[in-house]
PDB file of C-alpha atoms in Angstrom:
ATOM      1  CA  UNK A  30       0.000   0.000   0.000  1.00 52.00           C
ATOM      2  CA  UNK A  31       2.792   2.379   0.952  1.00 51.00           C
ATOM      3  CA  UNK A  32       4.565   1.544  -2.314  1.00 49.00           C
ATOM      4  CA  UNK A  33       1.441   2.391  -4.341  1.00 52.00           C
ATOM      5  CA  UNK A  34       1.050   5.643  -2.401  1.00 48.00           C
ATOM      6  CA  UNK A  35       4.665   6.541  -3.177  1.00 47.00           C
ATOM      7  CA  UNK A  36       4.160   5.868  -6.886  1.00 47.00           C
ATOM      8  CA  UNK A  37       1.021   8.047  -6.894  1.00 46.00           C
ATOM      9  CA  UNK A  38       2.921  10.918  -5.288  1.00 46.00           C
ATOM     10  CA  UNK A  39       5.677  10.679  -7.908  1.00 43.00           C
ATOM     11  CA  UNK A  40       3.105  10.656 -10.722  1.00 43.00           C
ATOM     12  CA  UNK A  41       1.340  13.713  -9.280  1.00 45.00           C
ATOM     13  CA  UNK A  42       4.631  15.590  -8.967  1.00 46.00           C
ATOM     14  CA  UNK A  43       5.583  14.740 -12.535  1.00 47.00           C
ATOM     15  CA  UNK A  44       2.199  15.925 -13.794  1.00 45.00           C
ATOM     16  CA  UNK A  45       2.562  19.167 -11.854  1.00 46.00           C
ATOM     17  CA  UNK A  46       6.016  19.755 -13.317  1.00 47.00           C
ATOM     18  CA  UNK A  47       4.751  19.047 -16.826  1.00 43.00           C
ATOM     19  CA  UNK A  48       1.798  21.390 -16.344  1.00 40.00           C
ATOM     20  CA  UNK A  49       4.111  24.124 -15.075  1.00 43.00           C
ATOM     21  CA  UNK A  50       6.409  23.734 -18.063  1.00 43.00           C
ATOM     22  CA  UNK A  51       3.487  23.930 -20.490  1.00 42.00           C
ATOM     23  CA  UNK A  52       2.101  26.979 -18.673  1.00 52.00           C
ATOM     24  CA  UNK A  53       5.265  29.044 -19.160  1.00 89.00           C
ATOM     25  CA  UNK A  54       4.632  32.337 -20.861  1.00 94.00           C
ATOM     26  CA  UNK A  55       6.226  35.702 -21.501  1.00 96.00           C
ATOM     27  CA  UNK A  56       4.285  38.832 -20.608  1.00 96.00           C
ATOM     28  CA  UNK A  57       5.114  42.366 -21.587  1.00 97.00           C
ATOM     29  CA  UNK A  58       4.151  45.840 -22.738  1.00 98.00           C
ATOM     30  CA  UNK A  59       5.349  47.508 -25.952  1.00 97.00           C
ATOM     31  CA  UNK A  60       6.028  51.268 -26.045  1.00 97.00           C
ATOM     32  CA  UNK A  61       7.238  53.992 -28.394  1.00 95.00           C
ATOM     33  CA  UNK A  62      10.820  54.642 -27.276  1.00 92.00           C
ATOM     34  CA  UNK A  63      10.665  58.444 -27.491  1.00 89.00           C
ATOM     35  CA  UNK A  64       7.117  59.163 -26.294  1.00 91.00           C
ATOM     36  CA  UNK A  65       6.517  56.092 -24.078  1.00 92.00           C
ATOM     37  CA  UNK A  66       3.122  55.733 -25.780  1.00 96.00           C
ATOM     38  CA  UNK A  67       1.799  52.165 -25.531  1.00 97.00           C
ATOM     39  CA  UNK A  68       1.579  50.492 -28.934  1.00 97.00           C
ATOM     40  CA  UNK A  69      -1.319  48.288 -30.003  1.00 97.00           C
ATOM     41  CA  UNK A  70      -1.435  45.804 -32.881  1.00 97.00           C
ATOM     42  CA  UNK A  71       2.282  44.975 -32.637  1.00 98.00           C
ATOM     43  CA  UNK A  72       2.901  41.510 -34.085  1.00 98.00           C
ATOM     44  CA  UNK A  73       5.085  39.460 -31.768  1.00 98.00           C
ATOM     45  CA  UNK A  74       6.659  36.141 -32.700  1.00 98.00           C
ATOM     46  CA  UNK A  75       8.627  33.779 -30.485  1.00 97.00           C
ATOM     47  CA  UNK A  76      11.515  32.770 -32.753  1.00 97.00           C
ATOM     48  CA  UNK A  77      11.980  29.472 -30.894  1.00 97.00           C
ATOM     49  CA  UNK A  78       8.400  28.232 -30.679  1.00 96.00           C
ATOM     50  CA  UNK A  79       7.047  30.105 -33.754  1.00 97.00           C
ATOM     51  CA  UNK A  80       4.034  31.227 -31.677  1.00 98.00           C
ATOM     52  CA  UNK A  81       2.577  34.559 -32.806  1.00 98.00           C
ATOM     53  CA  UNK A  82       0.403  37.104 -31.007  1.00 98.00           C
ATOM     54  CA  UNK A  83      -0.433  40.815 -31.083  1.00 98.00           C
ATOM     55  CA  UNK A  84      -0.500  43.503 -28.414  1.00 98.00           C
ATOM     56  CA  UNK A  85      -3.852  44.858 -27.281  1.00 98.00           C
ATOM     57  CA  UNK A  86      -4.749  48.572 -27.409  1.00 96.00           C
ATOM     58  CA  UNK A  87      -2.781  49.140 -24.187  1.00 97.00           C
ATOM     59  CA  UNK A  88       0.354  47.505 -25.579  1.00 97.00           C
ATOM     60  CA  UNK A  89       0.005  44.376 -23.438  1.00 98.00           C
ATOM     61  CA  UNK A  90       0.871  40.915 -24.700  1.00 98.00           C
ATOM     62  CA  UNK A  91       1.264  37.354 -23.492  1.00 97.00           C
ATOM     63  CA  UNK A  92       2.932  34.613 -25.516  1.00 98.00           C
ATOM     64  CA  UNK A  93       4.145  31.058 -24.758  1.00 97.00           C
ATOM     65  CA  UNK A  94       7.850  31.113 -23.979  1.00 97.00           C
ATOM     66  CA  UNK A  95      10.561  31.130 -21.336  1.00 94.00           C
ATOM     67  CA  UNK A  96      13.749  32.891 -20.299  1.00 89.00           C
ATOM     68  CA  UNK A  97      16.413  33.209 -23.025  1.00 90.00           C
ATOM     69  CA  UNK A  98      13.822  33.233 -25.821  1.00 95.00           C
ATOM     70  CA  UNK A  99      13.982  35.854 -28.583  1.00 96.00           C
ATOM     71  CA  UNK A 100      10.860  37.739 -29.686  1.00 97.00           C
ATOM     72  CA  UNK A 101      10.598  39.556 -33.012  1.00 97.00           C
ATOM     73  CA  UNK A 102       8.375  42.656 -33.020  1.00 98.00           C
ATOM     74  CA  UNK A 103       6.833  44.274 -36.068  1.00 97.00           C
ATOM     75  CA  UNK A 104       4.274  47.040 -36.577  1.00 97.00           C
ATOM     76  CA  UNK A 105       3.718  49.585 -39.331  1.00 95.00           C
ATOM     77  CA  UNK A 106       5.614  52.849 -38.827  1.00 95.00           C
ATOM     78  CA  UNK A 107       8.322  51.354 -36.591  1.00 96.00           C
ATOM     79  CA  UNK A 108      11.662  49.671 -37.147  1.00 94.00           C
ATOM     80  CA  UNK A 109      11.431  45.907 -36.857  1.00 95.00           C
ATOM     81  CA  UNK A 110      13.231  44.715 -33.732  1.00 96.00           C
ATOM     82  CA  UNK A 111      14.159  41.626 -31.716  1.00 96.00           C
ATOM     83  CA  UNK A 112      13.990  41.406 -27.921  1.00 95.00           C
ATOM     84  CA  UNK A 113      15.983  38.950 -25.797  1.00 94.00           C
ATOM     85  CA  UNK A 114      14.034  37.803 -22.729  1.00 93.00           C
ATOM     86  CA  UNK A 115      16.452  37.416 -19.831  1.00 86.00           C
ATOM     87  CA  UNK A 116      14.399  38.357 -16.776  1.00 83.00           C
ATOM     88  CA  UNK A 117      11.089  37.287 -15.282  1.00 84.00           C
ATOM     89  CA  UNK A 118       8.095  39.541 -14.733  1.00 89.00           C
ATOM     90  CA  UNK A 119       6.547  42.031 -17.136  1.00 93.00           C
ATOM     91  CA  UNK A 120       8.989  42.890 -19.929  1.00 94.00           C
ATOM     92  CA  UNK A 121       8.897  46.497 -21.164  1.00 95.00           C
ATOM     93  CA  UNK A 122       9.963  46.668 -24.803  1.00 96.00           C
ATOM     94  CA  UNK A 123      10.507  49.940 -26.672  1.00 96.00           C
ATOM     95  CA  UNK A 124      10.308  50.310 -30.456  1.00 95.00           C
ATOM     96  CA  UNK A 125      11.799  53.115 -32.550  1.00 92.00           C
ATOM     97  CA  UNK A 126       9.644  55.080 -34.981  1.00 92.00           C
ATOM     98  CA  UNK A 127      11.100  54.582 -38.463  1.00 88.00           C
ATOM     99  CA  UNK A 128      11.217  58.369 -38.975  1.00 83.00           C
ATOM    100  CA  UNK A 129      12.998  59.093 -35.690  1.00 77.00           C
ATOM    101  CA  UNK A 130      16.531  60.417 -35.333  1.00 72.00           C
ATOM    102  CA  UNK A 131      17.535  59.238 -31.889  1.00 76.00           C
ATOM    103  CA  UNK A 132      19.448  61.422 -29.463  1.00 78.00           C
ATOM    104  CA  UNK A 133      21.629  59.016 -27.523  1.00 81.00           C
ATOM    105  CA  UNK A 134      21.606  59.586 -23.770  1.00 83.00           C
ATOM    106  CA  UNK A 135      21.696  57.538 -20.579  1.00 83.00           C
ATOM    107  CA  UNK A 136      17.901  57.353 -20.333  1.00 84.00           C
ATOM    108  CA  UNK A 137      17.167  56.370 -23.936  1.00 88.00           C
ATOM    109  CA  UNK A 138      19.726  53.559 -24.068  1.00 90.00           C
ATOM    110  CA  UNK A 139      18.267  51.743 -21.055  1.00 91.00           C
ATOM    111  CA  UNK A 140      15.044  51.303 -23.055  1.00 91.00           C
ATOM    112  CA  UNK A 141      16.702  49.874 -26.169  1.00 93.00           C
ATOM    113  CA  UNK A 142      16.544  46.202 -27.055  1.00 93.00           C
ATOM    114  CA  UNK A 143      19.881  44.410 -27.403  1.00 93.00           C
ATOM    115  CA  UNK A 144      19.619  44.345 -31.187  1.00 92.00           C
ATOM    116  CA  UNK A 145      18.888  48.093 -31.296  1.00 93.00           C
ATOM    117  CA  UNK A 146      21.799  48.747 -28.960  1.00 92.00           C
ATOM    118  CA  UNK A 147      24.122  46.858 -31.326  1.00 92.00           C
ATOM    119  CA  UNK A 148      22.798  48.822 -34.323  1.00 91.00           C
ATOM    120  CA  UNK A 149      23.412  52.144 -32.577  1.00 90.00           C
ATOM    121  CA  UNK A 150      26.948  51.117 -31.566  1.00 91.00           C
ATOM    122  CA  UNK A 151      27.745  50.199 -35.175  1.00 90.00           C
ATOM    123  CA  UNK A 152      26.252  53.480 -36.410  1.00 86.00           C
ATOM    124  CA  UNK A 153      28.190  55.536 -33.861  1.00 84.00           C
ATOM    125  CA  UNK A 154      31.434  53.724 -34.693  1.00 85.00           C
ATOM    126  CA  UNK A 155      30.907  54.459 -38.378  1.00 83.00           C
ATOM    127  CA  UNK A 156      30.166  58.141 -37.682  1.00 77.00           C
ATOM    128  CA  UNK A 157      33.299  58.463 -35.557  1.00 72.00           C
ATOM    129  CA  UNK A 158      35.673  57.213 -38.258  1.00 68.00           C
ATOM    130  CA  UNK A 159      38.111  59.748 -39.677  1.00 52.00           C
ATOM    131  CA  UNK A 160      38.752  57.764 -42.880  1.00 44.00           C
ATOM    132  CA  UNK A 161      36.564  58.356 -45.930  1.00 50.00           C
ATOM    133  CA  UNK A 162      36.557  57.269 -49.559  1.00 48.00           C
ATOM    134  CA  UNK A 163      37.434  59.865 -52.196  1.00 49.00           C
ATOM    135  CA  UNK A 164      35.452  59.498 -55.429  1.00 49.00           C
ATOM    136  CA  UNK A 165      37.639  61.994 -57.328  1.00 50.00           C
ATOM    137  CA  UNK A 166      41.121  61.041 -56.151  1.00 50.00           C
ATOM    138  CA  UNK A 167      40.524  57.351 -55.474  1.00 50.00           C
ATOM    139  CA  UNK A 168      41.494  55.322 -52.437  1.00 49.00           C
ATOM    140  CA  UNK A 169      41.083  56.319 -48.790  1.00 46.00           C
ATOM    141  CA  UNK A 170      42.043  59.574 -47.111  1.00 47.00           C
ATOM    142  CA  UNK A 171      41.975  61.096 -43.643  1.00 47.00           C
ATOM    143  CA  UNK A 172      39.229  63.684 -43.188  1.00 47.00           C
ATOM    144  CA  UNK A 173      40.066  66.277 -40.471  1.00 48.00           C
ATOM    145  CA  UNK A 174      36.447  67.457 -40.471  1.00 48.00           C
ATOM    146  CA  UNK A 175      35.255  63.933 -39.665  1.00 49.00           C
ATOM    147  CA  UNK A 176      37.984  63.444 -37.061  1.00 47.00           C
ATOM    148  CA  UNK A 177      37.446  66.698 -35.149  1.00 49.00           C
ATOM    149  CA  UNK A 178      33.895  67.666 -36.197  1.00 59.00           C
ATOM    150  CA  UNK A 179      30.886  67.891 -33.897  1.00 66.00           C
ATOM    151  CA  UNK A 180      29.302  64.745 -35.349  1.00 66.00           C
ATOM    152  CA  UNK A 181      32.424  62.676 -34.712  1.00 68.00           C
ATOM    153  CA  UNK A 182      32.711  63.932 -31.133  1.00 76.00           C
ATOM    154  CA  UNK A 183      29.060  63.135 -30.482  1.00 77.00           C
ATOM    155  CA  UNK A 184      29.544  59.693 -32.017  1.00 76.00           C
ATOM    156  CA  UNK A 185      32.505  58.931 -29.758  1.00 80.00           C
ATOM    157  CA  UNK A 186      30.484  60.027 -26.727  1.00 84.00           C
ATOM    158  CA  UNK A 187      27.596  57.832 -27.890  1.00 85.00           C
ATOM    159  CA  UNK A 188      29.914  54.835 -28.278  1.00 88.00           C
ATOM    160  CA  UNK A 189      31.059  55.268 -24.691  1.00 90.00           C
ATOM    161  CA  UNK A 190      27.600  55.277 -23.114  1.00 91.00           C
ATOM    162  CA  UNK A 191      26.262  52.582 -25.457  1.00 92.00           C
ATOM    163  CA  UNK A 192      29.128  50.230 -24.643  1.00 93.00           C
ATOM    164  CA  UNK A 193      28.728  50.883 -20.915  1.00 94.00           C
ATOM    165  CA  UNK A 194      25.054  49.908 -21.209  1.00 94.00           C
ATOM    166  CA  UNK A 195      25.962  46.718 -23.074  1.00 94.00           C
ATOM    167  CA  UNK A 196      28.522  45.828 -20.397  1.00 96.00           C
ATOM    168  CA  UNK A 197      25.945  46.493 -17.655  1.00 95.00           C
ATOM    169  CA  UNK A 198      23.472  44.122 -19.316  1.00 94.00           C
ATOM    170  CA  UNK A 199      26.106  41.400 -19.627  1.00 95.00           C
ATOM    171  CA  UNK A 200      26.736  41.621 -15.883  1.00 96.00           C
ATOM    172  CA  UNK A 201      22.992  41.670 -15.096  1.00 93.00           C
ATOM    173  CA  UNK A 202      22.507  38.396 -16.949  1.00 92.00           C
ATOM    174  CA  UNK A 203      24.894  36.412 -14.791  1.00 94.00           C
ATOM    175  CA  UNK A 204      24.574  38.274 -11.469  1.00 96.00           C
ATOM    176  CA  UNK A 205      20.871  37.515 -11.171  1.00 93.00           C
ATOM    177  CA  UNK A 206      18.524  37.297  -8.190  1.00 92.00           C
ATOM    178  CA  UNK A 207      17.748  33.655  -8.969  1.00 91.00           C
ATOM    179  CA  UNK A 208      21.398  32.685  -9.146  1.00 94.00           C
ATOM    180  CA  UNK A 209      22.259  34.408  -5.876  1.00 96.00           C
ATOM    181  CA  UNK A 210      19.227  33.045  -4.024  1.00 95.00           C
ATOM    182  CA  UNK A 211      19.937  29.511  -5.253  1.00 95.00           C
ATOM    183  CA  UNK A 212      23.214  29.725  -3.320  1.00 97.00           C
ATOM    184  CA  UNK A 213      22.306  31.954  -0.374  1.00 96.00           C
ATOM    185  CA  UNK A 214      18.762  32.444   0.967  1.00 94.00           C
ATOM    186  CA  UNK A 215      18.147  36.071   1.997  1.00 94.00           C
ATOM    187  CA  UNK A 216      15.412  38.673   2.311  1.00 94.00           C
ATOM    188  CA  UNK A 217      14.652  41.045  -0.559  1.00 92.00           C
ATOM    189  CA  UNK A 218      16.123  44.125   1.148  1.00 94.00           C
ATOM    190  CA  UNK A 219      19.325  42.267   1.997  1.00 96.00           C
ATOM    191  CA  UNK A 220      19.545  41.012  -1.594  1.00 95.00           C
ATOM    192  CA  UNK A 221      19.256  44.564  -2.951  1.00 94.00           C
ATOM    193  CA  UNK A 222      21.999  45.815  -0.629  1.00 95.00           C
ATOM    194  CA  UNK A 223      24.261  42.896  -1.511  1.00 96.00           C
ATOM    195  CA  UNK A 224      23.803  43.322  -5.272  1.00 95.00           C
ATOM    196  CA  UNK A 225      24.363  47.063  -5.061  1.00 94.00           C
ATOM    197  CA  UNK A 226      27.543  46.815  -3.010  1.00 95.00           C
ATOM    198  CA  UNK A 227      29.165  43.695  -4.479  1.00 97.00           C
ATOM    199  CA  UNK A 228      28.364  43.817  -8.169  1.00 97.00           C
ATOM    200  CA  UNK A 229      31.136  42.113 -10.239  1.00 98.00           C
ATOM    201  CA  UNK A 230      32.971  44.022 -12.946  1.00 97.00           C
ATOM    202  CA  UNK A 231      32.373  43.426 -16.635  1.00 97.00           C
ATOM    203  CA  UNK A 232      36.028  42.417 -17.057  1.00 97.00           C
ATOM    204  CA  UNK A 233      35.563  39.634 -14.504  1.00 98.00           C
ATOM    205  CA  UNK A 234      32.211  38.466 -15.903  1.00 97.00           C
ATOM    206  CA  UNK A 235      33.538  38.349 -19.453  1.00 95.00           C
ATOM    207  CA  UNK A 236      36.086  35.640 -18.607  1.00 96.00           C
ATOM    208  CA  UNK A 237      34.455  33.946 -15.606  1.00 96.00           C
ATOM    209  CA  UNK A 238      33.163  30.387 -15.789  1.00 96.00           C
ATOM    210  CA  UNK A 239      29.948  29.381 -13.956  1.00 95.00           C
ATOM    211  CA  UNK A 240      32.141  27.955 -11.201  1.00 97.00           C
ATOM    212  CA  UNK A 241      34.034  31.259 -10.962  1.00 97.00           C
ATOM    213  CA  UNK A 242      30.737  33.136 -10.570  1.00 97.00           C
ATOM    214  CA  UNK A 243      29.595  30.780  -7.823  1.00 97.00           C
ATOM    215  CA  UNK A 244      32.871  31.263  -5.953  1.00 98.00           C
ATOM    216  CA  UNK A 245      32.636  35.034  -6.428  1.00 98.00           C
ATOM    217  CA  UNK A 246      29.107  35.208  -5.008  1.00 98.00           C
ATOM    218  CA  UNK A 247      29.980  33.069  -1.975  1.00 98.00           C
ATOM    219  CA  UNK A 248      33.138  35.062  -1.242  1.00 98.00           C
ATOM    220  CA  UNK A 249      31.409  38.415  -1.781  1.00 97.00           C
ATOM    221  CA  UNK A 250      28.544  37.451   0.514  1.00 97.00           C
ATOM    222  CA  UNK A 251      30.966  36.435   3.260  1.00 96.00           C
ATOM    223  CA  UNK A 252      32.520  39.924   3.033  1.00 96.00           C
ATOM    224  CA  UNK A 253      29.064  41.504   2.952  1.00 96.00           C
ATOM    225  CA  UNK A 254      27.998  39.686   6.151  1.00 93.00           C
ATOM    226  CA  UNK A 255      31.256  40.533   7.906  1.00 91.00           C
ATOM    227  CA  UNK A 256      30.961  44.233   7.061  1.00 90.00           C
ATOM    228  CA  UNK A 257      27.312  44.212   8.121  1.00 83.00           C
ATOM    229  CA  UNK A 258      28.152  42.688  11.518  1.00 84.00           C
ATOM    230  CA  UNK A 259      30.996  45.161  12.076  1.00 78.00           C
ATOM    231  CA  UNK A 260      28.744  48.108  11.259  1.00 76.00           C
ATOM    232  CA  UNK A 261      26.184  46.874  13.818  1.00 74.00           C
ATOM    233  CA  UNK A 262      28.876  46.767  16.526  1.00 73.00           C
ATOM    234  CA  UNK A 263      29.933  50.380  15.890  1.00 64.00           C
TER     235      UNK A 263
END
């Protein structure tokens, strides 16, 4: 009897796990990047599952999927884009009007999708180049106006803040709440303080293996706890 009961429990657990896996979905809201207006009728496709849906009039959508999926987004009047889903919760995705000329700043870049960020880096790098092709003299030549001009200076500034944003995202994707909590249980407020004070550098993350990240988190948390205890004594 006990054996049958044990088998039943296993079957129930398996069914629950299967149901949970089938119930996975990605939720989000789509906005205009410059105006923050919510966009309806945006066609969204999960590139892994091939599922397709559209946003409602308030920009909301829900589509079968999971973390690390890529969604393509398309709507008339906006540049087609692809969003990488790397965090749980409601994903806020911003599209660029196809007639817009973006002014790159620290606020705008945080709203860009990864693919848009890459496009803007490539564009800024091209605008910052001092070498141009001469149609009359042939070959390549150095253009002082492109090297020292306002556009080139703006492009170099844009490259700097765009690359910093890309580096920040790369760190965010490995130094996650789930990863930390799988190693060390802690309250939300403590987690926020720990992440803020012991965030790894991009240089470390770029070359770290999963084992390196685990060791880093454990070591950093030990320092965090020690400093916290010392501050309570003072």
